[in-house]
C-alpha cells in the first residue's frame, strides 16, 4: 500500500484537523493533542484553555470511525481520508469531540429502541476566486452572473461541468444521492441530500461541504457556506429534516401528534440556548432578517416556511420535523446533537408547544429564537439547559472558543473579515 492518506477528526467549528500519513497507517490509532479539537476558526490555541498548558498540552488518541475511508477526489493523487474520533488514554471517549457529542445523544434514542433519520438542505454560494468578493464567471458564457435565476435549469446546465464532477465524486465517496437547485441569490445553489441514519447523515454533510469547496477551486471558483457573504442577497441556510424510527422501522411521529408536538416544543425551548451552535460566527447573524426566509422567532407550523420549526406536508409515514434556523457554516455534529437533543428533551418532559403559526410568522409576537447577536448567543451557552444535551467539557470549550473569536473578529474590518471567512467556511 503506497501513497499518502489523511487521518482527521472534526473540531468544534466543523473543520478537519489531523495528519498526512503513509497509506499503510490507515486503520491505526494516532496521537493528537486534545487541544487541536478546540482551536478557533483561525487555527490558533484558545488562550487560557485547560487543554493547553494546564495539562501540558496532552495527547489523546484518534481512532477510526466505522465510516471507512473516502477518496478526496479533488486533491492531487486522490488520497484517502479516514474520519476519526478522539479518545482518552484509558480508551473512553473525549467528550470535547463533537462527533462523540452526537453519538451520546443518539444513545438516548437507542435506549428507547429508536433511531433518528435525518436529511439536509445545504445552501452555498459560488464566488470569484481572485479575492474580490463577487459573483462567479459563468463558465459557459464567460460573463459574470448579474441576476438571480431561482430554480433555473439553464443556469444549472451552464455550470454542468462543476456539478457533474461533484456528482461523480459524491458517488466515489459513498455520499447519498442528491438534488441540486438554483437558489434565491446571485450565484447561490442548494444541494439536498437523501435521508439516512443520523450519524452518517452528519458525516455526509461534512464531506459534501469539503467536496464542494475542493471541486470549486479546481474549476476556478470559491464555494462558501458563509450564510451572508453579500448583504443585499438572501442568506444560506442548512435546513435539517428529522424523523424517528422505532425497532420495527415505523416512524414514531406517524399518527402520534402528541409525541411530534413534544419534540417540536423541545426544539423551541432549546433554540435560544443553542444560538451559538446554529449561528457560530458574527456574520452568521446577518442572515436573520424579517421576510428573508430565515426564522427570527421561536415559532412552528405546518407546511410554513416562515417558521423556525416546520412540519412539511406529505404522507403520514414521512412525518418529520424540519429545523430551519442554522446557517451553512454550522458544525453538523453539534447541529444534529442540538436539534435531536432538543427533541428528546421535549419528549422526556412531555412538553406542549404554543399554537402553530398559520400565516406569516414574521408578524407574530412569538419569543426570540436564535439570539439577536453573537455576544448574547455566546452568553447563552451558559444556560444550564445545555447540560441536558452536551457534556460540560464541550460547552466550556465552545464558549471559550467563541469568546476568543469574538475578541479577534472585533479587530478586523467587516469587509476584510467577510473575505477571510468566505475562504474558511
Tab-separated table of N, CA, C and O in Angstrom, residues 31 34 58-61 63 86-94:
chain	number	residue	atom	x	y	z
A	31	UNK	N	-1.664	9.669	17.621
A	31	UNK	CA	-1.724	10.635	18.714
A	31	UNK	C	-1.953	12.042	18.162
A	31	UNK	O	-1.397	12.419	17.125
A	34	UNK	N	-5.355	16.939	22.530
A	34	UNK	CA	-6.780	17.226	22.746
A	34	UNK	C	-7.123	18.640	22.292
A	34	UNK	O	-8.199	18.896	21.765
A	58	UNK	N	-1.561	17.797	26.538
A	58	UNK	CA	-1.509	16.338	26.474
A	58	UNK	C	-2.137	15.796	25.191
A	58	UNK	O	-3.014	16.421	24.593
A	59	UNK	N	-1.689	14.615	24.813
A	59	UNK	CA	-2.203	13.927	23.630
A	59	UNK	C	-3.393	13.045	23.970
A	59	UNK	O	-3.443	12.402	25.024
A	60	UNK	N	-4.304	12.988	23.041
A	60	UNK	CA	-5.313	11.949	23.012
A	60	UNK	C	-5.004	11.015	21.866
A	60	UNK	O	-3.975	11.136	21.189
A	61	UNK	N	-5.909	10.075	21.637
A	61	UNK	CA	-5.709	9.102	20.568
A	61	UNK	C	-6.856	9.176	19.577
A	61	UNK	O	-8.029	9.100	19.962
A	63	UNK	N	-8.945	7.399	16.825
A	63	UNK	CA	-9.269	6.055	16.354
A	63	UNK	C	-10.289	6.148	15.230
A	63	UNK	O	-11.179	7.007	15.253
A	86	UNK	N	-11.717	11.252	18.856
A	86	UNK	CA	-10.704	11.387	19.901
A	86	UNK	C	-11.083	10.595	21.150
A	86	UNK	O	-12.239	10.626	21.596
A	87	UNK	N	-10.067	9.911	21.714
A	87	UNK	CA	-10.270	9.104	22.919
A	87	UNK	C	-9.222	9.453	23.977
A	87	UNK	O	-8.103	9.888	23.654
A	88	UNK	N	-9.585	9.241	25.233
A	88	UNK	CA	-8.672	9.421	26.356
A	88	UNK	C	-7.711	8.237	26.419
A	88	UNK	O	-7.947	7.187	25.809
A	89	UNK	N	-6.614	8.376	27.195
A	89	UNK	CA	-5.650	7.269	27.299
A	89	UNK	C	-6.255	5.961	27.783
A	89	UNK	O	-5.768	4.884	27.421
A	90	UNK	N	-7.332	6.033	28.589
A	90	UNK	CA	-7.952	4.800	29.086
A	90	UNK	C	-8.944	4.190	28.095
A	90	UNK	O	-9.604	3.192	28.388
A	91	UNK	N	-9.058	4.817	26.905
A	91	UNK	CA	-9.935	4.280	25.872
A	91	UNK	C	-11.352	4.837	25.891
A	91	UNK	O	-12.158	4.509	25.007
A	92	UNK	N	-11.672	5.667	26.870
A	92	UNK	CA	-13.011	6.259	26.921
A	92	UNK	C	-13.078	7.469	25.985
A	92	UNK	O	-12.057	8.085	25.661
A	93	UNK	N	-14.281	7.837	25.552
A	93	UNK	CA	-14.412	8.951	24.604
A	93	UNK	C	-13.990	10.284	25.217
A	93	UNK	O	-14.246	10.553	26.397
A	94	UNK	N	-13.346	11.112	24.410
A	94	UNK	CA	-13.065	12.501	24.790
A	94	UNK	C	-14.307	13.304	24.444
A	94	UNK	O	-14.635	13.491	23.263
